[in-house]
XYZ file of C-alpha atoms in Angstrom:
302
model
C 13.687 -1.436 -3.852
C 16.742 -2.388 -1.830
C 19.236 -4.334 -3.907
C 22.326 -5.908 -2.309
C 25.029 -4.931 -1.589
C 24.302 -1.206 -1.648
C 20.737 -1.668 -0.508
C 21.970 -2.923 2.844
C 23.022 0.625 3.760
C 19.522 1.967 4.373
C 18.265 -1.453 5.419
C 20.765 -1.363 8.282
C 19.645 2.128 9.204
C 15.938 1.400 9.425
C 16.365 -2.019 11.035
C 19.293 -1.369 13.372
C 19.817 2.389 13.544
C 23.197 2.201 11.807
C 23.985 4.033 8.588
C 26.937 2.210 7.070
C 28.522 2.585 3.668
C 28.999 -0.677 1.812
C 31.992 -0.897 -0.569
C 31.097 -1.451 -4.192
C 29.864 0.306 -7.273
C 27.834 3.459 -6.834
C 24.071 3.377 -6.805
C 22.878 5.567 -9.648
C 19.550 6.561 -8.158
C 17.697 4.033 -6.059
C 17.277 4.276 -2.292
C 18.779 7.708 -2.048
C 22.117 6.611 -3.526
C 22.866 4.789 -0.278
C 22.356 7.839 1.927
C 19.629 9.156 4.173
C 17.835 11.757 2.055
C 15.757 14.607 3.454
C 12.681 12.833 2.136
C 13.561 9.687 4.103
C 14.401 11.442 7.381
C 11.666 10.947 9.924
C 9.787 8.468 7.749
C 7.188 6.460 9.699
C 8.662 3.081 8.757
C 7.690 -0.042 10.703
C 9.797 -2.588 8.857
C 12.233 -3.020 5.987
C 13.101 -5.890 3.711
C 15.689 -6.484 1.014
C 14.476 -7.546 -2.431
C 17.201 -8.824 -4.732
C 17.162 -7.637 -8.340
C 16.500 -11.165 -9.608
C 13.560 -11.498 -7.226
C 12.146 -8.198 -8.429
C 12.253 -9.419 -12.022
C 10.580 -12.678 -11.022
C 7.851 -10.775 -9.183
C 7.231 -8.647 -12.253
C 6.594 -11.712 -14.372
C 4.591 -13.414 -11.634
C 2.295 -10.395 -11.630
C 2.030 -10.647 -15.385
C 1.485 -14.405 -15.499
C -0.897 -14.826 -12.568
C -2.808 -11.546 -12.610
C -2.710 -10.823 -16.352
C -1.547 -7.346 -15.400
C 0.844 -5.744 -17.862
C 1.965 -2.285 -16.861
C 2.673 -0.076 -19.847
C 5.966 1.771 -19.523
C 9.305 1.967 -21.293
C 11.306 0.129 -18.638
C 8.952 -2.835 -18.522
C 8.858 -3.253 -22.293
C 12.643 -3.112 -22.436
C 12.776 -5.836 -19.795
C 10.038 -7.847 -21.495
C 11.823 -7.713 -24.852
C 15.211 -8.727 -23.469
C 14.378 -11.523 -21.035
C 13.490 -14.929 -22.463
C 10.417 -16.314 -20.759
C 7.969 -19.112 -21.358
C 4.497 -17.936 -20.415
C 1.043 -18.972 -21.469
C -0.435 -15.545 -21.239
C -3.692 -13.778 -21.729
C -2.591 -10.265 -20.894
C -4.901 -7.439 -20.158
C -3.531 -3.945 -20.446
C -4.583 -1.585 -17.709
C -6.100 1.276 -19.645
C -6.658 4.485 -17.794
C -10.039 6.080 -18.219
C -11.171 9.228 -16.489
C -14.744 10.176 -15.736
C -14.217 13.881 -16.319
C -12.382 16.197 -18.697
C -8.881 16.907 -17.376
C -7.158 20.279 -17.697
C -4.196 19.414 -19.909
C -1.398 17.039 -18.960
C -1.122 18.596 -15.508
C -4.733 17.607 -14.920
C -3.794 14.001 -15.679
C -1.648 13.760 -12.551
C -3.231 11.871 -9.672
C -6.573 10.191 -8.999
C -5.251 6.868 -10.272
C -7.265 3.680 -9.685
C -6.578 0.876 -7.241
C -6.509 -2.583 -8.844
C -7.253 -5.702 -6.785
C -4.717 -8.442 -7.493
C -7.192 -11.286 -7.503
C -5.030 -14.398 -7.407
C -2.681 -13.396 -4.614
C -5.569 -11.796 -2.736
C -7.518 -15.048 -2.872
C -4.434 -17.086 -1.925
C -3.676 -14.967 1.130
C -7.202 -14.162 2.230
C -6.381 -10.457 2.109
C -7.340 -7.768 -0.342
C -4.020 -6.849 -1.960
C -4.339 -3.720 -4.050
C -1.979 -2.091 -6.538
C -2.086 1.657 -7.175
C -2.084 2.029 -10.964
C 0.363 4.926 -11.168
C 1.003 4.355 -14.865
C -2.304 6.174 -15.323
C -0.628 9.490 -14.551
C -0.075 11.712 -17.581
C 3.608 10.843 -17.911
C 3.149 7.180 -17.029
C 4.570 6.863 -13.504
C 4.196 7.873 -9.861
C 7.044 10.348 -10.385
C 4.658 12.678 -12.230
C 3.228 13.644 -8.849
C 6.614 14.679 -7.487
C 7.577 16.396 -10.741
C 4.484 18.591 -10.661
C 4.926 19.513 -7.001
C 8.646 20.251 -7.440
C 7.877 22.697 -10.247
C 4.925 24.271 -8.455
C 7.034 24.689 -5.311
C 9.753 26.514 -7.273
C 7.148 28.805 -8.855
C 5.556 29.535 -5.486
C 8.938 30.447 -3.972
C 9.771 32.759 -6.879
C 12.679 30.568 -7.998
C 11.127 29.844 -11.393
C 9.418 32.338 -13.666
C 7.718 31.885 -17.078
C 10.126 30.594 -19.720
C 12.608 29.421 -17.079
C 14.655 26.239 -16.935
C 14.119 23.194 -14.722
C 17.300 21.203 -14.067
C 17.460 17.791 -12.396
C 19.815 14.895 -11.920
C 17.868 11.695 -12.474
C 18.371 8.167 -13.703
C 14.708 7.282 -13.480
C 11.168 8.377 -14.162
C 11.456 11.718 -12.376
C 13.207 13.064 -15.462
C 10.434 11.836 -17.721
C 7.838 13.336 -15.397
C 9.660 16.678 -15.319
C 10.025 16.692 -19.102
C 6.293 16.115 -19.513
C 5.384 18.821 -17.013
C 7.850 21.333 -18.467
C 6.529 20.743 -21.970
C 2.981 21.277 -20.743
C 3.765 24.304 -18.544
C 6.124 26.174 -20.877
C 9.498 25.589 -19.196
C 12.785 24.280 -20.539
C 14.011 20.999 -19.085
C 17.641 19.946 -18.641
C 18.475 16.469 -17.353
C 21.823 15.118 -16.139
C 22.068 11.351 -15.799
C 24.691 8.600 -15.376
C 26.106 7.223 -18.611
C 24.928 3.684 -17.833
C 21.263 4.414 -18.561
C 19.318 2.982 -21.481
C 19.263 4.761 -24.818
C 15.476 4.341 -24.799
C 15.197 6.544 -21.727
C 17.416 9.217 -23.271
C 15.405 9.092 -26.497
C 12.119 9.562 -24.631
C 13.477 12.578 -22.765
C 14.749 14.205 -25.942
C 11.478 13.520 -27.733
C 9.785 15.424 -24.917
C 12.079 18.376 -25.568
C 14.518 17.862 -22.711
C 18.227 18.520 -23.069
C 20.091 15.443 -21.803
C 23.710 15.274 -20.651
C 25.262 11.995 -19.518
C 28.202 11.867 -17.108
C 30.349 9.011 -15.734
C 28.887 7.032 -12.833
C 30.312 7.992 -9.435
C 29.084 8.093 -5.808
C 27.013 10.901 -4.336
C 29.925 12.281 -2.328
C 32.004 12.730 -5.493
C 31.691 16.295 -6.891
C 31.275 14.795 -10.367
C 28.137 12.882 -9.416
C 25.358 13.688 -11.883
C 23.295 15.445 -9.221
C 26.107 17.891 -8.497
C 26.487 18.562 -12.220
C 22.793 19.475 -12.265
C 23.107 21.740 -9.222
C 26.078 23.640 -10.654
C 24.470 23.998 -14.075
C 21.258 25.435 -12.633
C 23.289 27.897 -10.563
C 25.054 29.129 -13.708
C 21.778 30.138 -15.391
C 19.333 32.946 -14.842
C 15.740 31.957 -14.114
C 16.610 28.324 -13.475
C 16.035 25.927 -10.612
C 17.608 22.628 -9.570
C 14.611 20.701 -8.298
C 16.770 18.415 -6.096
C 14.315 15.528 -5.926
C 16.218 13.611 -3.228
C 16.217 16.345 -0.594
C 13.371 18.640 -1.630
C 10.430 18.096 0.714
C 8.019 19.124 -2.057
C 8.585 15.564 -3.314
C 7.249 14.174 -0.064
C 4.442 16.741 0.078
C 3.090 15.498 -3.256
C 2.180 12.217 -1.598
C 0.950 13.730 1.660
C -1.503 15.824 -0.339
C -2.471 13.421 -3.143
C -1.427 9.752 -3.039
C -2.065 9.170 0.654
C -5.533 10.761 0.660
C -6.463 8.855 -2.500
C -5.555 5.508 -0.922
C -7.450 6.364 2.252
C -10.557 7.431 0.336
C -10.510 4.558 -2.173
C -10.211 1.936 0.593
C -12.686 3.771 2.831
C -9.969 3.845 5.461
C -9.613 0.058 5.552
C -5.837 -0.119 5.200
C -3.680 -2.481 7.264
C -0.307 -2.019 5.581
C 1.395 -0.319 2.657
C 4.685 -1.138 0.988
C 6.852 0.661 -1.546
C 9.919 0.279 -3.680
C 11.931 3.347 -2.760
C 14.280 5.732 -4.556
C 14.204 9.245 -3.120
C 11.891 8.190 -0.302
C 9.250 10.734 -1.262
C 6.403 8.313 -1.979
C 7.033 6.167 1.077
C 7.443 9.119 3.435
C 4.502 11.088 2.102
C 1.983 8.256 1.940
C 3.223 6.802 5.222
C 2.966 10.140 7.005
C -0.578 10.768 5.809
C -1.873 7.280 6.567
C -0.222 7.173 9.996
C -1.982 10.424 10.873
C -5.261 8.750 9.965
C -4.501 5.481 11.745
C -1.269 4.988 13.673
C -1.679 1.200 13.504
C -1.163 1.065 9.718
C 2.156 -0.646 8.948
C 4.578 1.020 6.534
C 7.077 -1.415 5.006
C 10.190 -0.246 3.169
C 11.341 -2.540 0.328
């Protein structure tokens, strides 16, 4: 999601080829912290649009009110409990059922269903589908990246049994990593900005992660939470900084799983895909895979 004013940085890049820094408070995580991450470089993006924070909230409740679709995750419930709304609502919770026995929590990553959004599909005359990523084991699309980041470190010999996974994250990547580490027998250490919700910190600690909060500052400041994570991992033996923003294993997760799932589930009948974007991994990975299948598919960056 691109939120003004900082969101205009990458919007300008993808629309006009200019990467400009906008004065203002630092982005904590979204859209690559206002920089072009390794995951975003070379992304097959056809268009970009800015979605204001208030519009994003309104869209969330529109989805709830008109589609009866209530996504189960900590961030949504926090929002739902703190925003006063007047809705006549018959909500239906998307429950995730699997047709086969999965191999632990790791086996719960991927193969999520597509849900047709009936009202807006009927209004537009198009089939508009939502990928139900809350059905992943840790409850978000970031579980895919978390698993691939860890597996990549193991494959490269950077992480051995009993080792420590370190990441700087203000979002669901940390929760995904904590779940995967708990399941796979690794320690998890998370650095995050000190403006994040206590609920998020509590979830991470419940999952066994060690959490350190640091003051908010821009990416190019050495005290940015990501640089704290990098230095901490370097100080330990048998530890890896997974570096979600610039580690191409993030992108690969979606080239190898999310993209193929969408192609298979739609039987190749895809005209366009759109994503809210943080590291750029989901957008780049899915976009790359689908463009290889059909170069006419439009990839829109929100």
